[in-house]
XYZ file of C-alpha atoms in Angstrom:
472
model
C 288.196 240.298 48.544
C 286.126 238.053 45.847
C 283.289 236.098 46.904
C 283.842 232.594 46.675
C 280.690 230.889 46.037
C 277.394 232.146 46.628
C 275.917 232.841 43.193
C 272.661 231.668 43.694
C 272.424 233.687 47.078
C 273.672 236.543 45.231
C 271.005 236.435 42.175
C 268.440 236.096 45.404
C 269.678 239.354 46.712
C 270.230 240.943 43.869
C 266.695 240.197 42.107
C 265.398 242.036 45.126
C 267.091 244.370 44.415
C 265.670 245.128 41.018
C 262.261 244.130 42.640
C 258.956 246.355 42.236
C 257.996 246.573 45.456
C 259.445 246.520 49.029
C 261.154 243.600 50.089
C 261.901 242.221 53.825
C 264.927 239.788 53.422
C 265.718 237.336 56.519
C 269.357 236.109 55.828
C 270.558 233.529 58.720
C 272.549 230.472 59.535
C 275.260 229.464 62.076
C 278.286 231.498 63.264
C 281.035 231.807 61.289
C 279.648 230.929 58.039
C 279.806 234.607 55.643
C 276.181 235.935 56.225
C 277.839 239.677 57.048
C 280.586 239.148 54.496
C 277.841 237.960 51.889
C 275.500 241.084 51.993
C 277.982 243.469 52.517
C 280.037 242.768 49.683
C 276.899 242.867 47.622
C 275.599 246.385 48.883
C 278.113 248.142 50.839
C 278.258 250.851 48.441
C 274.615 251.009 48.781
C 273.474 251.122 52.084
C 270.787 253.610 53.309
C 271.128 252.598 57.031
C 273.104 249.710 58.980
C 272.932 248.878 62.328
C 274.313 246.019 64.656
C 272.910 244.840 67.596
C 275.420 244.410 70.778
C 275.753 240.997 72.078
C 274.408 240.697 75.676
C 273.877 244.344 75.641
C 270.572 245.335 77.728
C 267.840 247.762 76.016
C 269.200 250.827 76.865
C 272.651 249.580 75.407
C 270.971 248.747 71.934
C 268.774 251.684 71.930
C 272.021 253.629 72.734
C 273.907 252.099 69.897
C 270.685 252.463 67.649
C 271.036 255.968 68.162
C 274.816 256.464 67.193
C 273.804 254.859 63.753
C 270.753 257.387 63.705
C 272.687 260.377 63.754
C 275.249 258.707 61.301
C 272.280 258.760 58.767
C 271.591 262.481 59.226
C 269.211 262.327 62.012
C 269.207 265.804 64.641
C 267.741 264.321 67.114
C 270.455 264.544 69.935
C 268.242 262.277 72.487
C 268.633 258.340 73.024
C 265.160 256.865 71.917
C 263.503 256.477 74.662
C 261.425 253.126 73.204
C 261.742 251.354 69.945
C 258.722 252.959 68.729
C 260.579 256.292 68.841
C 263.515 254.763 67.013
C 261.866 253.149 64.201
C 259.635 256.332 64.008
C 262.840 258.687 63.729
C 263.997 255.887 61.362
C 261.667 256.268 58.921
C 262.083 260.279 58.754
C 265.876 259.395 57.864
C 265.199 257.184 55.205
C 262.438 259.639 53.619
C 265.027 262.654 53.248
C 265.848 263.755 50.160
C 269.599 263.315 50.535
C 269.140 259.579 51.163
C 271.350 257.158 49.778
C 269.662 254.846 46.957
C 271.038 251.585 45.399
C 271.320 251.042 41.719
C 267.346 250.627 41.401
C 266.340 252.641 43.749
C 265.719 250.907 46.473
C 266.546 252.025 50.145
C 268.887 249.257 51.562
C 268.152 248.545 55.594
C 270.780 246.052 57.158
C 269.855 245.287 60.314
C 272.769 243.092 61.955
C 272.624 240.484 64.447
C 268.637 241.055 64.332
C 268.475 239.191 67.466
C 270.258 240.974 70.114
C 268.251 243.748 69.642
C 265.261 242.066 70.926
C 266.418 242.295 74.862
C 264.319 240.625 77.252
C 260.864 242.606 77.880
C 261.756 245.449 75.075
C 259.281 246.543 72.363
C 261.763 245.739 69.910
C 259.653 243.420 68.141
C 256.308 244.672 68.384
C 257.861 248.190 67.205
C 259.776 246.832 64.183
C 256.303 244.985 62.973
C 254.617 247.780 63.248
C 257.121 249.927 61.353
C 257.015 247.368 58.704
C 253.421 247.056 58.633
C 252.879 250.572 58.351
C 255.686 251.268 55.795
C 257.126 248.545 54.239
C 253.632 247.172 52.831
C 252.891 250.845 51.893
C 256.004 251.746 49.941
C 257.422 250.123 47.182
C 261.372 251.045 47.461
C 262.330 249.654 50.851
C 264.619 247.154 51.104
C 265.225 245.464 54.706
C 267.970 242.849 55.585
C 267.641 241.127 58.782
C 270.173 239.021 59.509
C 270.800 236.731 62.348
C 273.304 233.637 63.726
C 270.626 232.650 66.593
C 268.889 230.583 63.973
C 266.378 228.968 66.590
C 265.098 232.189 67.693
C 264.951 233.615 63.849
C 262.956 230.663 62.678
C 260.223 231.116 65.855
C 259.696 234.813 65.940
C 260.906 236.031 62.245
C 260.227 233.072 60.033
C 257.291 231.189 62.210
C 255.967 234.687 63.681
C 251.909 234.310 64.450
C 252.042 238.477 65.194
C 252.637 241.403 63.563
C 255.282 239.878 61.598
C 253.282 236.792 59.836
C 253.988 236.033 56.416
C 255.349 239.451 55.975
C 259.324 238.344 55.501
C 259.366 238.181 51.301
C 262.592 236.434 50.810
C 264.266 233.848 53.490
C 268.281 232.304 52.983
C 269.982 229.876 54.923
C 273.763 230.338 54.378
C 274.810 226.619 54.491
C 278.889 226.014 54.769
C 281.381 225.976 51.969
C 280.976 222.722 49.985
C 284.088 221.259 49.255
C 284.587 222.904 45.565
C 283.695 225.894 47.447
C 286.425 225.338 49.544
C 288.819 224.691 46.528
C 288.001 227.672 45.175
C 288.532 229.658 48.052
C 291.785 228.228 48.655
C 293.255 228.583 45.640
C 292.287 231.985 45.833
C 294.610 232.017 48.652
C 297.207 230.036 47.012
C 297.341 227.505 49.288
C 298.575 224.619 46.809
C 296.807 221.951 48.807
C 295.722 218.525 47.220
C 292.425 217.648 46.941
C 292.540 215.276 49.908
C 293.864 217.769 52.127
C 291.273 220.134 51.544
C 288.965 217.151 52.134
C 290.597 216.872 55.881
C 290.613 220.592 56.354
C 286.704 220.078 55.506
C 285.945 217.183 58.064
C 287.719 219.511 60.947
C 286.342 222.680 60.479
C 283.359 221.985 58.806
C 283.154 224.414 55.801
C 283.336 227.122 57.369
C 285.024 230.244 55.321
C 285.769 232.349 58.590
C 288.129 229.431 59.732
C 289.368 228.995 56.613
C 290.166 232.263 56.756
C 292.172 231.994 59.494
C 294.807 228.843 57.902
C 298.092 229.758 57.484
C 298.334 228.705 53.743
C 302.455 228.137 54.061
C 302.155 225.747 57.273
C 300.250 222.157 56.612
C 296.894 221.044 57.694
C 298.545 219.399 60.841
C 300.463 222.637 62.130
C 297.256 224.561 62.074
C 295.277 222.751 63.470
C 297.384 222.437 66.431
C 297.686 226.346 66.429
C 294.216 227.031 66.407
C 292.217 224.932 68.068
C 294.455 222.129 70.300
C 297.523 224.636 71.793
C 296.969 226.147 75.088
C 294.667 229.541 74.940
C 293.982 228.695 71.002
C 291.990 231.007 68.922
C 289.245 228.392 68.244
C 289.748 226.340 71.483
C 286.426 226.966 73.018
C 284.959 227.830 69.757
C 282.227 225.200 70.018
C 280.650 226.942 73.317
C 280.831 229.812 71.539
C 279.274 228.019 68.574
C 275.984 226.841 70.406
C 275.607 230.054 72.636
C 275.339 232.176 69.464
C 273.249 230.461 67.780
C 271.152 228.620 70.517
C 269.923 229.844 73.524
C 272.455 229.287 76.771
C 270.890 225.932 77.726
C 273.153 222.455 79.665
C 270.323 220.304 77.393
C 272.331 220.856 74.245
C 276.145 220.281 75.312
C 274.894 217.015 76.802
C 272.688 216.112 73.309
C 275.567 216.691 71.279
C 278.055 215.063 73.612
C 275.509 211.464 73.897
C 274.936 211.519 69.952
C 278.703 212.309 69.146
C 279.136 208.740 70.852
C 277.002 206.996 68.508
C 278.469 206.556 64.794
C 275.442 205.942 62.942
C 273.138 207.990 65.232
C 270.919 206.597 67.797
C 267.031 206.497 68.220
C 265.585 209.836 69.310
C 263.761 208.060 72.443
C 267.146 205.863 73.474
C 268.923 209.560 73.444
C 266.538 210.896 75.494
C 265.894 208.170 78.003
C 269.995 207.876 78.615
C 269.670 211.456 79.711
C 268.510 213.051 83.172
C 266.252 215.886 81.362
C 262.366 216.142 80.857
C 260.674 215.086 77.814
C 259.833 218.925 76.763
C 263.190 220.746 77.194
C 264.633 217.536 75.452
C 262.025 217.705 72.536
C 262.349 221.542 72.102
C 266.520 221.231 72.186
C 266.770 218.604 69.752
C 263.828 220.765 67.570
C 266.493 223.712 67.824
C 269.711 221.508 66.769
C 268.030 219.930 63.741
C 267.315 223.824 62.560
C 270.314 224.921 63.244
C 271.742 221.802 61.068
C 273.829 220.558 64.092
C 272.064 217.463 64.022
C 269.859 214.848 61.549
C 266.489 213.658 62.233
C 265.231 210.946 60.073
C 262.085 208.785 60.503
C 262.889 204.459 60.626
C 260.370 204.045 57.741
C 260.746 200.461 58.522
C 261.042 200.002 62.010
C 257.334 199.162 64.041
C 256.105 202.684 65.228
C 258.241 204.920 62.720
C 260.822 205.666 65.406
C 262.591 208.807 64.760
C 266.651 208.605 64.920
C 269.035 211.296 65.326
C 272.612 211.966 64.213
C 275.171 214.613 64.981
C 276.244 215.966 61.921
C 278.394 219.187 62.141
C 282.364 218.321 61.377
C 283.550 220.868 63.646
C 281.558 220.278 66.577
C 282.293 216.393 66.013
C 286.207 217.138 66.410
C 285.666 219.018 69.596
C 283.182 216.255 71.100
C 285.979 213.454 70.125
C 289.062 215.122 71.104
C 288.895 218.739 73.056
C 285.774 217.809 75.529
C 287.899 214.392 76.477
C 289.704 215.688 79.336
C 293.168 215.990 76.974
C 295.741 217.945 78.385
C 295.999 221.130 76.693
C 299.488 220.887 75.264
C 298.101 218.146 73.018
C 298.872 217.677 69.558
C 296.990 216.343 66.212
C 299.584 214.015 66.079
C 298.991 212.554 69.443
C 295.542 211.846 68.650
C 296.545 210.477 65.725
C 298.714 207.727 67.878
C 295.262 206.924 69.511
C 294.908 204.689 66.538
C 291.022 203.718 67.557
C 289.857 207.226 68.733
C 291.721 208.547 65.681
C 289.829 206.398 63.062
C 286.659 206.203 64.320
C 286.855 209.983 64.454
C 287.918 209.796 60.330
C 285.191 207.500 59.500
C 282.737 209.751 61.256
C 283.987 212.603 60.227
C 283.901 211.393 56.489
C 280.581 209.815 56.422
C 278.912 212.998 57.360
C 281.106 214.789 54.799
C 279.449 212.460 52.168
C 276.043 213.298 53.713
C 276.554 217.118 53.304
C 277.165 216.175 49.715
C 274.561 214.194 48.886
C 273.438 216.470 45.428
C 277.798 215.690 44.749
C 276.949 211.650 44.827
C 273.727 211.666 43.184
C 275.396 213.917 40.197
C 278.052 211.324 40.210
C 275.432 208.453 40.204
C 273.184 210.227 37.359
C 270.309 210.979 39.808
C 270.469 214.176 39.925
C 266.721 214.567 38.684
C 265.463 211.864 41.056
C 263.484 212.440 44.127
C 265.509 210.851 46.997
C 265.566 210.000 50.875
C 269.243 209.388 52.549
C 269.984 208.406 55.742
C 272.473 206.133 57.924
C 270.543 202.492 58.386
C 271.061 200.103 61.782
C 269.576 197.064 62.256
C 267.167 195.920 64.711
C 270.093 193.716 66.732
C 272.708 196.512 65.932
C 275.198 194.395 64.359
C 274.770 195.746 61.058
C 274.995 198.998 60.032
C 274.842 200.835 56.650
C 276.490 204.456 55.879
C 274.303 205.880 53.202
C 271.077 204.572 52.544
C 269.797 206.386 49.089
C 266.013 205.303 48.075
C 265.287 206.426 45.433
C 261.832 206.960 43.395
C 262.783 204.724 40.738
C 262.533 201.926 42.247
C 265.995 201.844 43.352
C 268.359 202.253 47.039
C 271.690 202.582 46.539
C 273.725 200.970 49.444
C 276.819 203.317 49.807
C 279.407 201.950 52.248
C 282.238 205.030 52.938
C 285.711 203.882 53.155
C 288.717 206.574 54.034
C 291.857 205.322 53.438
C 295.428 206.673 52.676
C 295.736 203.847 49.696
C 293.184 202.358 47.441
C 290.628 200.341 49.160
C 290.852 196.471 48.990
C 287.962 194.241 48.869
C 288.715 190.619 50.451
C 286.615 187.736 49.792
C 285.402 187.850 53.928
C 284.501 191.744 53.173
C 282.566 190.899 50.230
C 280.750 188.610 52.284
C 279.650 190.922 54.920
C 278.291 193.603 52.178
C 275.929 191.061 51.064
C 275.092 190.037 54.358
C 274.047 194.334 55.247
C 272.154 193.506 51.932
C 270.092 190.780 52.604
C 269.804 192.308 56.689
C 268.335 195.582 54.824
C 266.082 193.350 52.708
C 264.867 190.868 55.732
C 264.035 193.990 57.851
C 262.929 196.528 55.654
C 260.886 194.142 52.895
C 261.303 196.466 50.616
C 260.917 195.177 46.582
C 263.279 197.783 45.037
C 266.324 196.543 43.439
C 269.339 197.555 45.536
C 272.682 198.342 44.569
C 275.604 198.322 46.449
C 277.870 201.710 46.115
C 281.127 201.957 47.093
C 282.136 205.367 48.253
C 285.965 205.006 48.245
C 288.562 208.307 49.162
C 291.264 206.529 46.824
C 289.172 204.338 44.811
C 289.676 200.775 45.019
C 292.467 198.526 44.281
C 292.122 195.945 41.731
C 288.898 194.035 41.028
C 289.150 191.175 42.879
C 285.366 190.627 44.804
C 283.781 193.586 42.757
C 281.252 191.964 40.798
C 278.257 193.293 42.892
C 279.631 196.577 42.973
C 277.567 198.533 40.882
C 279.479 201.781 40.800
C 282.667 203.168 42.522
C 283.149 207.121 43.567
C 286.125 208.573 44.529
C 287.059 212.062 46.356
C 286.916 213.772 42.929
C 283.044 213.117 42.781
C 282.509 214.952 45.923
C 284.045 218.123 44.784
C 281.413 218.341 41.342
């Protein structure tokens, strides 16, 4: 199978590849979204040593499983490390035989999978791995490590953010974001799906870019029909997904279900002290929970530039965890069906116009390439007023003395602008200007799924995108 996307993570890998010296390679991001697919359709061919670590599996389990791989690679030893140390040290005598496997440049490829299970509770993994590394990694010049990980919170601390033996040492770092949405195109016509553009769009604001899920769509049944297959019919594949989702990648922690589940009640986000003070936790395991969503990219923190204080205000931004905290963590019965919700006419839109406002968040780069900004140095984020009675999707400001207002409207027909409508955009706009007194010029953006119909109350409409600009 192809690789859809990924060419500038590729060129990454691959110009380490071709590298001069040794290179340690941290490759992470959330469940689900290709890291194991990406690297080992790059180097299967090539690898000198692979190993994965066993989820919930205790030290003796990994060292166990460590060893298995060990004697793969040509090691004689018939003994189960005893330590870490031993196993790295019996490690490094594989990869200096002669009969070792080299890539096209001669590096010796390392892929160490699901870096973080290996490092059990009170094991040496760490301090044994930094020591290998520091010993023979910084000494030889053809080693080539992958470390790869879906715990992103615990990557970034004691990988990325190490103060130890592993500080500044990683050479190369990748996030794997989600499928954009001509990502997505691509990898469905690949499977010959034959969807429209519009429902790949609504495939995108339910699973949330995602190419394992994707994976998983039965490409001659609609949108509708699988969803109801996979997540919403009783003992679904992806059902209780979502737990699954924040266990992986976060630690097994109450704080988070009940962050996510207070922000996915808020449209526009909410302030990060209001979030915290409607909640019965304490001030650090809030602050250290909400640190861990907004690396894992579950959720937004932006500072109020123009609120007293700087407040800082959080939204929940992840389309697939949205769905579940609308519909599945609701108390629905479990022979519910998409179309059921979709009879739930206020539940159901609100959902829609969440769901696409963040989609037009994740492609920001899409809107400003559609704007001609792409070159301009930019800050976005969802604007409420002090009363809360107005509220603003996209706020773009821009460095050239610009903000682009962008109101998001997703609807099955062309949008229609009344004369009462009109009047309440210019109202946000002079509510932005009161507040904020800011001197750039604004313009108002309309962000429309079907454009909009006619031109009746457009003349302070500066520019109009459609679906199509989110897929460039």
């Amino acid at each position: 199978m192809a690789i859809i996307g990924r060419k500038d993570d590729i060129r990454e890998l691959e110009r380490c590849e071709r590298s001069q010296k040794s290179e340690l390679i941290c490759v992470y991001g959330r469940r689900r979204v290709g890291k194991t697919f990406l690297i080992e359709q790059t180097f299967a061919n090539y690898f000198a040593f692979r190993a994965t670590g066993v989820e919930s599996g205790n030290t003796r389990t990994q060292l166990k499983s460590f060893h298995q791989r060990l004697i793969e690679a040509g090691d004689p030893t018939k003994r189960i490390p005893q330590n870490w140390f031993e196993a790295f040290s019996r490690l490094e005598k594989v990869l200096e035989s002669d009969n070792i496997r080299l890539s096209i440049h001669g590096k010796k490829i390392v892929f160490l999978d699901e870096f973080p299970w290996f490092a059990t509770a009170r094991s040496d993994f760490l301090e044994a791995f930094g020591e290998f590394w520091n010993r023979c990694g910084t000494v030889s010049r053809n080693y080539m490590f992958i470390i790869c990980g879906s715990a992103t919170s615990w990557i970034i601390k004691n990988v990325l953010e190490d103060t130890g033996s592993l500080y500044d040492r990683v050479t190369c770092q990748m996030f794997l974001r989600p499928f954009t949405l001509r990502e997505t195109e691509l990898f469905m016509i690949d499977k010959g799906f034959g969807w429209s553009r519009r429902q790949i769009v609504e495939s995108q604001m339910v699973f949330g870019g995602l190419p394992y899920f994707f994976d998983l769509l039965n490409p001659n049944e609609s949108l509708t029909w699988n969803i109801d297959m996979l997540i919403l019919r009783s003992h679904a594949l992806l059902r209780n997904e979502s737990k699954k989702l924040l266990e992986a990648t976060l630690k097994k922690s109450p704080a988070y279900n009940e962050i996510m589940e207070c922000l996915s009640a808020h449209y526009y986000g909410m302030l990060k002290q209001e979030c915290f003070e409607s909640l019965n936790i304490s001030q650090g395991t809030f602050s250290r929970a909400v640190d861990d969503l907004v690396k894992c990219g579950y959720v937004h923190e932006s500072v109020d530039t123009y609120t007293k204080g700087h407040p800082l205000r959080l939204q929940l931004v992840d389309p697939f965890l949205l769905f579940h905290y609308y519909f599945l963590s609701k108390g629905f019965s479990e022979n519910i069906k998409f179309e059921d919700f979709k009879n739930d006419t206020g539940r159901y839109m609100n959902w829609r116009g969440h769901a696409f406002e963040i989609l037009c968040m994740y492609h920001i780069d899409s809107i400003k390439n559609a704007l001609g900004i792409s070159g301009v140095k930019t800050n976005e984020y969802a604007w409420v007023s002090q009363n809360k009675k107005s509220q603003i999707d996209i706020i773009i400001e821009r460095d050239d003395g610009i903000i682009d207002i962008c109101e998001n409207k997703y609807t099955d027909t062309p949008f229609s602008i009344s004369e009462s409508y009109e009047r309440d955009l210019l109202k946000k706009m002079d509510t932005y200007r009161e507040e904020t007194n800011s001197r750039k010029a604004l313009k108002l953006v309309m962000i429309c799924a079907e454009g909009i119909d006619g031109i009746a109350h457009t003349e302070h409409i500066s520019r109009t995108l459609t679906l199509d600009d989110l897929f460039n």
